[in-house]
Short mmCIF file of C-alpha atoms and ligand atoms in Angstrom, two decimals:
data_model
loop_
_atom_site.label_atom_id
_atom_site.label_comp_id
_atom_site.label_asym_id
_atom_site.label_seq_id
_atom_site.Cartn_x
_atom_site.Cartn_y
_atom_site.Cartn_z
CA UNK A 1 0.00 0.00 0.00
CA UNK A 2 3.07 2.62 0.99
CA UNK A 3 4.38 2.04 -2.75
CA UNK A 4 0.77 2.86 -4.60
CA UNK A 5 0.43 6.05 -1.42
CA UNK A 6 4.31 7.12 -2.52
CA UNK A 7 3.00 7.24 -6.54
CA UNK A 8 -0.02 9.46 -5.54
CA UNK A 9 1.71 11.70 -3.46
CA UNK A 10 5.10 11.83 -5.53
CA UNK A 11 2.88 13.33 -8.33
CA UNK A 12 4.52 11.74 -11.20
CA UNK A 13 1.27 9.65 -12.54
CA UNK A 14 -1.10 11.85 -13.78
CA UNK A 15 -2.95 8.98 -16.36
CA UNK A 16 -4.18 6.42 -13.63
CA UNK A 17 -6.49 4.29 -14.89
CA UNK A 18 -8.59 2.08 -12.27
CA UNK A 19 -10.63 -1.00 -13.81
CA UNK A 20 -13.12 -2.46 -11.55
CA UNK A 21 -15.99 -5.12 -10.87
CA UNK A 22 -18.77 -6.34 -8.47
CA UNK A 23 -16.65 -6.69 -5.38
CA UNK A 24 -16.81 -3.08 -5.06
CA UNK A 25 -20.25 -2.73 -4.89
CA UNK A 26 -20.75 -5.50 -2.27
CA UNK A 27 -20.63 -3.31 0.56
CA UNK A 28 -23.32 -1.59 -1.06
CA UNK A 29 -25.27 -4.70 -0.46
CA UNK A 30 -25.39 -5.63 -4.24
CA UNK A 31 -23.83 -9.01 -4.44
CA UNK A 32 -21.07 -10.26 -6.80
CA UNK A 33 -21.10 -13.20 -9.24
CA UNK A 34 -18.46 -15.75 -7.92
CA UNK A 35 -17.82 -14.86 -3.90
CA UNK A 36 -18.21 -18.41 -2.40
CA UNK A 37 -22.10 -18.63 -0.27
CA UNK A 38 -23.31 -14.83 -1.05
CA UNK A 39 -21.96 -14.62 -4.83
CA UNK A 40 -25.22 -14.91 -7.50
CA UNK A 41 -23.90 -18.09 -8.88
CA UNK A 42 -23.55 -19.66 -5.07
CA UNK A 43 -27.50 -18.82 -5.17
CA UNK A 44 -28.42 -19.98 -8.22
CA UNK A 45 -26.98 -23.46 -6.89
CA UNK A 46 -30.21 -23.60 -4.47
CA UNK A 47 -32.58 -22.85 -7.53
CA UNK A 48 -34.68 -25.51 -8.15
CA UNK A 49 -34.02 -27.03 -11.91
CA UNK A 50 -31.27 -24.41 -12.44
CA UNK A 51 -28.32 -25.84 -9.75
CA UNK A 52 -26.53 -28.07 -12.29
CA UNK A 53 -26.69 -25.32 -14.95
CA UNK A 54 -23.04 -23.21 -16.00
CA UNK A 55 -23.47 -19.97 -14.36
CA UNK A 56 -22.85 -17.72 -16.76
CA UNK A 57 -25.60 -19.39 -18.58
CA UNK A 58 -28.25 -17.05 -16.92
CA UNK A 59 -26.49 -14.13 -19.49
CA UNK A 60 -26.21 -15.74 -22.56
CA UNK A 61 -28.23 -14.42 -24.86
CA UNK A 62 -29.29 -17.63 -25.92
CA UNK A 63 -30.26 -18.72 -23.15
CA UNK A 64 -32.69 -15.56 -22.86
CA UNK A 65 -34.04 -15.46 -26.02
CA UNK A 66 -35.25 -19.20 -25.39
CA UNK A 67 -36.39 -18.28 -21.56
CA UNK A 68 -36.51 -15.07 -20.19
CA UNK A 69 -37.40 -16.39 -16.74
CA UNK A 70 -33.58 -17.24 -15.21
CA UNK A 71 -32.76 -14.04 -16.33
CA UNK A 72 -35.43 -12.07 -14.31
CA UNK A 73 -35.31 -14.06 -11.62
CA UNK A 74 -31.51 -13.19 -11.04
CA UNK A 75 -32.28 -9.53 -11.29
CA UNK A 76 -34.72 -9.75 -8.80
CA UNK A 77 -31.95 -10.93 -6.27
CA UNK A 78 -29.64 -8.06 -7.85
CA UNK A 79 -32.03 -5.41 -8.19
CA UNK A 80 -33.71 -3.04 -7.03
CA UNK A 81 -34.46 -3.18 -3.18
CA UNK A 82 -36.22 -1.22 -1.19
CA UNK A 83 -33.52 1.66 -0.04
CA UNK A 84 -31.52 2.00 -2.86
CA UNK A 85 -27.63 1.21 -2.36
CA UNK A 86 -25.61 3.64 -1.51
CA UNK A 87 -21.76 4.16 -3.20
CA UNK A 88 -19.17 2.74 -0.81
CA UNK A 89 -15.71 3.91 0.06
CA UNK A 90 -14.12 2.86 -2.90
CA UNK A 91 -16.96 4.87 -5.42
CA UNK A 92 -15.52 8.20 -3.17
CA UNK A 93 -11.67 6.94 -3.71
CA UNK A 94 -12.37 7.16 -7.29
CA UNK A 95 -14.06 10.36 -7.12
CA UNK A 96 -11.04 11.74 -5.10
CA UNK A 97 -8.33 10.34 -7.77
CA UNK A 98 -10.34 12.60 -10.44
CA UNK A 99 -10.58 15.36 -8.35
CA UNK A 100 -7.22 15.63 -7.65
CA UNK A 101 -6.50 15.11 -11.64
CA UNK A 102 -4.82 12.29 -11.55
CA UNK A 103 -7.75 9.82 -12.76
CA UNK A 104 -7.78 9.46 -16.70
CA UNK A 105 -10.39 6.79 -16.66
CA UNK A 106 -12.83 3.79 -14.93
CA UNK A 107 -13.21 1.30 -16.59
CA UNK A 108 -16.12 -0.68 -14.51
CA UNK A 109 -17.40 -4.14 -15.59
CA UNK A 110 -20.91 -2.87 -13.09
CA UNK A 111 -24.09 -2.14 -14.35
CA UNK A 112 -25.15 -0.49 -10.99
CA UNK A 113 -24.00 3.22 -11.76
CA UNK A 114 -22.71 4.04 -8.21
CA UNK A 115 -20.09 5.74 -9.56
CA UNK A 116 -22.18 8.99 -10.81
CA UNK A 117 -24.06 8.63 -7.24
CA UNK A 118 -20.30 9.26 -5.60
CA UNK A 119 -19.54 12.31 -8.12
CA UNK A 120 -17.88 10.89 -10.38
CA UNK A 121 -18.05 12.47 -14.15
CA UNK A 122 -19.76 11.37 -17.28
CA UNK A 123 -16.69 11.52 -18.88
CA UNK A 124 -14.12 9.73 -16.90
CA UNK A 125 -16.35 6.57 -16.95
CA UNK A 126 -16.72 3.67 -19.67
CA UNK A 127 -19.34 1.34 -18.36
CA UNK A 128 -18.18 -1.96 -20.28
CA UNK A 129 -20.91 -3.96 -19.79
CA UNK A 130 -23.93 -1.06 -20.22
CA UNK A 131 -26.50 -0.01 -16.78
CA UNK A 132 -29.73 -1.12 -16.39
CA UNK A 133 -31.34 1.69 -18.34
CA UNK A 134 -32.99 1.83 -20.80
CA UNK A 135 -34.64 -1.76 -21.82
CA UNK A 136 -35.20 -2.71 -25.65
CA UNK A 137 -37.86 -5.58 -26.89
CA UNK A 138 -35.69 -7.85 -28.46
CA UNK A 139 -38.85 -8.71 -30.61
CA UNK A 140 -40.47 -4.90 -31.57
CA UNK A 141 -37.24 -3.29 -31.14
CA UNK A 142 -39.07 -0.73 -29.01
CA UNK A 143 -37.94 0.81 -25.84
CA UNK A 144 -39.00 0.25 -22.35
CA UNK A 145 -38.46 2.00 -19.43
CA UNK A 146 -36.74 -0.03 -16.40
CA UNK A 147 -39.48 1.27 -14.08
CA UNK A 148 -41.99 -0.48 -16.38
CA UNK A 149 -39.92 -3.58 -15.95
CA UNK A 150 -39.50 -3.28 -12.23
CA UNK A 151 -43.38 -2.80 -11.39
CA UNK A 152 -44.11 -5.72 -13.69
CA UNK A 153 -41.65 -8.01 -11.76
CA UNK A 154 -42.36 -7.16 -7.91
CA UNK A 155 -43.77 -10.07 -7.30
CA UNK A 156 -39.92 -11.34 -7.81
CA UNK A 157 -38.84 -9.02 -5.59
CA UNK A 158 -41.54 -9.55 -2.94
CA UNK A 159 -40.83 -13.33 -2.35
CA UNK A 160 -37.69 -15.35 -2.04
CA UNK A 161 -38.74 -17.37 -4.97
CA UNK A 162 -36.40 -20.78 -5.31
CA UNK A 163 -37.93 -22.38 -8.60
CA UNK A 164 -37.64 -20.02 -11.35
CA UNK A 165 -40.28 -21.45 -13.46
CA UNK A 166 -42.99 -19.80 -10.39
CA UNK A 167 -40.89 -15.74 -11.85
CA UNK A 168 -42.60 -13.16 -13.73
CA UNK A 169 -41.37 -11.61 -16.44
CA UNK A 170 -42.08 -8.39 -18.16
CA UNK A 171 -44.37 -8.11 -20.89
CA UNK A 172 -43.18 -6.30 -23.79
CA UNK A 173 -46.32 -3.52 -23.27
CA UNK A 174 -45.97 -3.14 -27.74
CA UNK A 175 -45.89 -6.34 -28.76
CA UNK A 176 -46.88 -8.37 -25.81
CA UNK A 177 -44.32 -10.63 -26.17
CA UNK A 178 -41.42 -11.57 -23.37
CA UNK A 179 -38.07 -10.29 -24.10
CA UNK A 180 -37.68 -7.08 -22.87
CA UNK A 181 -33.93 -6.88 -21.73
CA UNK A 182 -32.40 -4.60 -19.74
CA UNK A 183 -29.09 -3.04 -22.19
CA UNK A 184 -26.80 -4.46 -20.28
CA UNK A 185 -24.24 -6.72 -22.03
CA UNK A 186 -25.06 -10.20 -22.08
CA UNK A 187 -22.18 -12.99 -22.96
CA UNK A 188 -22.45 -12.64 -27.16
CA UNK A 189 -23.26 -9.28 -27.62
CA UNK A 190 -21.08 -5.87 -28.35
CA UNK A 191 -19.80 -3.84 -26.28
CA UNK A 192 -20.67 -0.07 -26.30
CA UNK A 193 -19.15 2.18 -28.05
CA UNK A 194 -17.36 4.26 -25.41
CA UNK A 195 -15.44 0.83 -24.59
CA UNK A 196 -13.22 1.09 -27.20
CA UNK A 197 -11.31 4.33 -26.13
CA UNK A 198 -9.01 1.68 -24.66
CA UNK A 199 -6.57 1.72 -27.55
CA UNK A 200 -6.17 5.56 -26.86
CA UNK A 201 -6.47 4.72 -23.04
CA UNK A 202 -4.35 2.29 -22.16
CA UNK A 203 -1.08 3.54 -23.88
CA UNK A 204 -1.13 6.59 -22.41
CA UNK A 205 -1.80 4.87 -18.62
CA UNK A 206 1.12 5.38 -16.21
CA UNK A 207 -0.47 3.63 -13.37
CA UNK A 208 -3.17 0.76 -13.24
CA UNK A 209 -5.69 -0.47 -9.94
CA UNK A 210 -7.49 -3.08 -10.56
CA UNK A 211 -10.34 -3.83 -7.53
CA UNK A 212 -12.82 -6.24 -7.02
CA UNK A 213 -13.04 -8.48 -9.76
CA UNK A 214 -12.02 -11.93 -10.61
CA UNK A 215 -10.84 -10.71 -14.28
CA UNK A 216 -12.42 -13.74 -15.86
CA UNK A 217 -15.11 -11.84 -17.95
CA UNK A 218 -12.99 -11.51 -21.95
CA UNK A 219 -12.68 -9.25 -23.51
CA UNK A 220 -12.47 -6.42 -20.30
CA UNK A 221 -10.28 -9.18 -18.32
CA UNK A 222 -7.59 -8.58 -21.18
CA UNK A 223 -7.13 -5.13 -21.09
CA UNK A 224 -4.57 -4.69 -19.02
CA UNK A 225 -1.88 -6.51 -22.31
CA UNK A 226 -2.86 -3.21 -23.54
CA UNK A 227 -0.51 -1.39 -20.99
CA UNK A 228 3.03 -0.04 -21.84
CA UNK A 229 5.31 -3.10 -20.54
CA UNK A 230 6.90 -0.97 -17.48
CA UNK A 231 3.43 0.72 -16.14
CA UNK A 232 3.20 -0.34 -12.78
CA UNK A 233 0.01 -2.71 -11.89
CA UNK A 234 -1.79 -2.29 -8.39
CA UNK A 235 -4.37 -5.40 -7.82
CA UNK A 236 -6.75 -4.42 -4.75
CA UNK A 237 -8.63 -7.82 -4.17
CA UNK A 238 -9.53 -10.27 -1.90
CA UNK A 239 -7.85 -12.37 -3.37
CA UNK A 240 -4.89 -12.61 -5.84
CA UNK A 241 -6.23 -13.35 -9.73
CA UNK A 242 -4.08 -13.63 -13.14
CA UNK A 243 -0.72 -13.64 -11.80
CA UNK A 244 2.34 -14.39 -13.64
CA UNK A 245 3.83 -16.99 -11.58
CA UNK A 246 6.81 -17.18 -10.12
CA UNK A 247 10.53 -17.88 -11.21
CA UNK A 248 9.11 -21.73 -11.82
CA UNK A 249 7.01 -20.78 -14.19
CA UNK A 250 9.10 -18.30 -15.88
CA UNK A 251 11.52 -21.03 -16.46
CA UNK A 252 8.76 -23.44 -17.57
CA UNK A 253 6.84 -20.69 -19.78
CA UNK A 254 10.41 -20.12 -21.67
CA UNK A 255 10.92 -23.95 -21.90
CA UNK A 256 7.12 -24.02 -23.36
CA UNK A 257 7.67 -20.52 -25.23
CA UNK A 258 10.51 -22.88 -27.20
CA UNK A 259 7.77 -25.21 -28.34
CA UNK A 260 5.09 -22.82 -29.19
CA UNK A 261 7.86 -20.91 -31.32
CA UNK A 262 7.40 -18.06 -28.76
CA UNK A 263 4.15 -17.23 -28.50
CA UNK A 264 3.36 -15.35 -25.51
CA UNK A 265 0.86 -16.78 -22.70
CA UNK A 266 -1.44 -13.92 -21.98
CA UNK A 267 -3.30 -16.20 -18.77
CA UNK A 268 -1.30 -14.39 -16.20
CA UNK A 269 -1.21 -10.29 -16.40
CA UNK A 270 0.08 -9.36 -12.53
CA UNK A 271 3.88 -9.94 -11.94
CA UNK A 272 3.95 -9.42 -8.14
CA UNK A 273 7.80 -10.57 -8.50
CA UNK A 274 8.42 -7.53 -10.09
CA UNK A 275 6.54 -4.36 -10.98
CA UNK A 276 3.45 -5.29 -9.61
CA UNK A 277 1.81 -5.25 -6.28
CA UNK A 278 -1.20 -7.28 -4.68
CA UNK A 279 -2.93 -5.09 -1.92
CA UNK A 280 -5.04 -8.36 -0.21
CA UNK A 281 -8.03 -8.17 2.06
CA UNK A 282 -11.11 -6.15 2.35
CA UNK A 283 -11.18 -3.34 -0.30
CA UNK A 284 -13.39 -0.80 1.47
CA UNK A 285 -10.75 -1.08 4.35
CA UNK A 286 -7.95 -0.51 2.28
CA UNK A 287 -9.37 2.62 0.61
CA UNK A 288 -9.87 4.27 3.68
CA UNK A 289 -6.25 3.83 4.75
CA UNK A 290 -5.49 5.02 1.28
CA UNK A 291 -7.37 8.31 2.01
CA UNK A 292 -5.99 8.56 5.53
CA UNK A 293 -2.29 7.67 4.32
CA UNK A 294 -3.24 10.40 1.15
CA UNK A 295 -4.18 12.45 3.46
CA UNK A 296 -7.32 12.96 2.00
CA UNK A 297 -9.50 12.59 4.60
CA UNK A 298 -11.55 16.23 4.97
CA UNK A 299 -12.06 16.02 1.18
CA UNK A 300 -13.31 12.59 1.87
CA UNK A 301 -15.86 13.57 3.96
CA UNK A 302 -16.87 17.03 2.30
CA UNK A 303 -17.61 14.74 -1.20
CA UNK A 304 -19.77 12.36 1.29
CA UNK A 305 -21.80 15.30 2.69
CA UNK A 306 -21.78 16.92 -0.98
CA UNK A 307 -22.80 13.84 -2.53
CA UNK A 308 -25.75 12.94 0.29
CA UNK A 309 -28.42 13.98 -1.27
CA UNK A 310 -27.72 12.44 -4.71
CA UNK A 311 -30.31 10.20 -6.02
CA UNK A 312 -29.83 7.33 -7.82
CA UNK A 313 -30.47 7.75 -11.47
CA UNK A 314 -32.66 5.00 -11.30
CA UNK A 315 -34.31 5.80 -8.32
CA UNK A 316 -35.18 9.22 -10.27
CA UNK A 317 -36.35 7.43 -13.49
CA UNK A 318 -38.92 5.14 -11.08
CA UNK A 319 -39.97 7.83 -8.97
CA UNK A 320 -41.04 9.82 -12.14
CA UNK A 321 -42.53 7.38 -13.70
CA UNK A 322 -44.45 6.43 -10.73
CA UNK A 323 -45.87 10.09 -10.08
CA UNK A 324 -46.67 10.01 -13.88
CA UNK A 325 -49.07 6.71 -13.90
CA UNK A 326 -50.37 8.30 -10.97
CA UNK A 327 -51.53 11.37 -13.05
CA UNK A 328 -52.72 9.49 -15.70
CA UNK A 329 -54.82 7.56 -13.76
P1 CNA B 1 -16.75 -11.56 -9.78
O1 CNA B 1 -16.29 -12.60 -10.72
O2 CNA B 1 -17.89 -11.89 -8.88
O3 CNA B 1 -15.47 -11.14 -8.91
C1 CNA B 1 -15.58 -10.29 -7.80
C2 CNA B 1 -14.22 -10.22 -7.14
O4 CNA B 1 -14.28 -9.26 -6.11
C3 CNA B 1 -13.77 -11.55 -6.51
O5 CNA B 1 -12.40 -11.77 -6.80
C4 CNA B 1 -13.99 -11.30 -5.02
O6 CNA B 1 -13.12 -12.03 -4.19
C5 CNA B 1 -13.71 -9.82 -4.93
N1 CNA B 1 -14.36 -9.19 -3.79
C6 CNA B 1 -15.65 -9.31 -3.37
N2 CNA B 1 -15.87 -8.56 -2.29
C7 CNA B 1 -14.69 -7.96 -1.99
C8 CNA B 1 -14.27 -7.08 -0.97
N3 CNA B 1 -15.12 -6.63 -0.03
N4 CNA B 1 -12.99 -6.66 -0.97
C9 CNA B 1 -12.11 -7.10 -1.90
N5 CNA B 1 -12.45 -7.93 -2.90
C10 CNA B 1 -13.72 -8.36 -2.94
O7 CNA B 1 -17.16 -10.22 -10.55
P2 CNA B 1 -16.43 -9.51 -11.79
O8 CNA B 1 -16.74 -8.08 -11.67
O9 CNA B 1 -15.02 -9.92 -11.93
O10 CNA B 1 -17.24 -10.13 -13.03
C11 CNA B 1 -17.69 -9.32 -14.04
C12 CNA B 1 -19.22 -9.33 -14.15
C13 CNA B 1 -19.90 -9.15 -12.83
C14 CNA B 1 -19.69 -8.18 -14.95
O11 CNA B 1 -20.32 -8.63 -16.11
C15 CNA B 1 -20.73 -7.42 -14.09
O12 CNA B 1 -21.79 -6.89 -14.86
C16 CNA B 1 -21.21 -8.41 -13.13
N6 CNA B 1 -21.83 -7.95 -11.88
C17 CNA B 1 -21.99 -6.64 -11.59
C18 CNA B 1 -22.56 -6.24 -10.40
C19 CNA B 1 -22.74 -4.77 -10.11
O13 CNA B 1 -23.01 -4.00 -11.02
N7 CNA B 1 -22.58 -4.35 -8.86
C20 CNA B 1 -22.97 -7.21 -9.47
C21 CNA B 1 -22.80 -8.57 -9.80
C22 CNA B 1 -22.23 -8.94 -11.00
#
């Protein structure tokens, strides 16, 4: 942790990009996809007729087009609740790396949007895999609002459902058919558009933190190969994921390298040996004693008190859309 506060404070990186995932929204009570007992896929194990299924299965897009029902039945457990999540530590870190102009981009693999909650701009985040807003009939083509989806699946939300056949799903209120999807990025589809500033990104990075994620989801996992060679790699995790190896495997990759005719093995991307460093444990924890080592701790809690009365986009799109129906009625 003293080498990534000595970087910060020396002032030297000024293009420090920070690539994320669901572990840092679990504190917000959202959880991840592969924590052991509270992940989503640990649940889906205990859903009746789904518990031998793959579970990245639930966001294939085949698997939706043929039943919409796993799908809906996940995002119950996901989304929304009752008091809306609020951004944790590590959404006001982020805010306080941009703030102090050091933060050239987030790259975030989550679809909740807590980032804009904790301050942070439009423009200094690439949401890789979409938000929850707005929804598209995959059969009319016509847009849906979220808040439509969400009334039409409380009875999801209501009940602790554990058979997925017994979930509701939206009806597409054009066509009447099922497949309204959220445009979030299922397994098979593109990737938006703002994604792709990672060839202009990524060279020009001087310093990378990586936090809470497993980096198994292609093609955000590989990003980091898009890195100058000598940029300095900061994994913030509970555990450690896609490391090199050690001197072993050197030796063994450059015995295989002479068989493959030197291709190079991209599996491992972290070389804790060398330039890299792992920061283990909880990552709400350790951002905090970044911001006390930073010495960023008033900002810390001016941007909370700034930031108190943001609403959730999505809260804001219900609400409205609630006090509308209302009217009309
Ligand atoms: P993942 O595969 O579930 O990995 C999460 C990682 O975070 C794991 O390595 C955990 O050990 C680690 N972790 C969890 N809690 C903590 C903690 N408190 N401190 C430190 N580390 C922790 O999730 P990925 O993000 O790697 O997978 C990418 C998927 C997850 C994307 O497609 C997302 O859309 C999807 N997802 C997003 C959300 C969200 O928006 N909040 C929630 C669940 C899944």
């Amino acid at each position: 942790m003293d080498r990534l506060v000595d970087f910060i404070k020396s002032g030297e990186k000024k293009n420090i990009i920070v690539l994320s995932g669901a572990g840092c929204s679990v504190a917000a009570g959202i959880p991840d996809f592969r924590s052991p007992s509270i992940g989503l896929y640990a649940s889906l194990q205990s859903m009746k007729h789904l518990e031998m299924r793959s579970p990245t299965f639930v966001f294939e897009m085949s698997t939706f087009k043929k039943d919409p029902r796993p799908f809906w039945w996940i995002f119950g457990r996901l989304w929304p609740r009752a008091d809306w999540p609020k951004p944790t530590t590590y959404h006001y870190f982020l805010t306080l790396l941009e703030r102090h102009g050091i933060l050239l981009r987030n790259y975030t693999q989550n679809i909740d949007d807590l980032e804009s909650v904790a301050g942070l701009s439009h423009d200094k985040l690439v949401n890789c895999h979409g938000v929850l807003s707005p929804c598209h009939c995959l059969d009319c083509g016509k847009e849906v609002t979220i808040s439509y989806c969400i009334n039409a699946i409380q009875p999801n939300i209501a009940q602790d459902i554990n058979d997925y056949t017994k979930v509701v799903v939206p009806k597409c209120p054009f066509c009447q058919k099922d497949h309204v999807k959220p445009d979030v990025v299922f397994f098979g589809e593109h990737l938006p558009e703002s994604y792709f500033n990672y060839s202009n990104d990524f060279p020009k990075c001087d310093l990378l933190i990586v936090c809470g994620t497993s980096l198994q989801v292609e093609p955000v996992c590989s990003l980091p190969q898009y890195l100058n060679p000598d940029v300095p790699c900061f994994l913030i995790n509970k555990e450690k994921v896609k490391e090199k190896g050690g001197k072993a495997k050197k030796i063994w990759d450059s015995v295989k390298n002479a068989f493959t005719f030197g291709m190079v093995d991209y599996t491992g991307i972290f070389d804790f040996e060398d330039k890299d460093s792992f920061i283990g444990g909880d990552l709400q924890e350790n951002c905090l004693e970044l911001i006390n080592k930073l010495g960023w701790n008033d900002e810390f809690e001016a941007l909370k008190e700034e930031t108190k009365q943001s609403e959730h986009p999505l809260a804001k799109l219900i609400s409205d859309a609630n006090e509308n129906e209302k009217h009309e009625k």
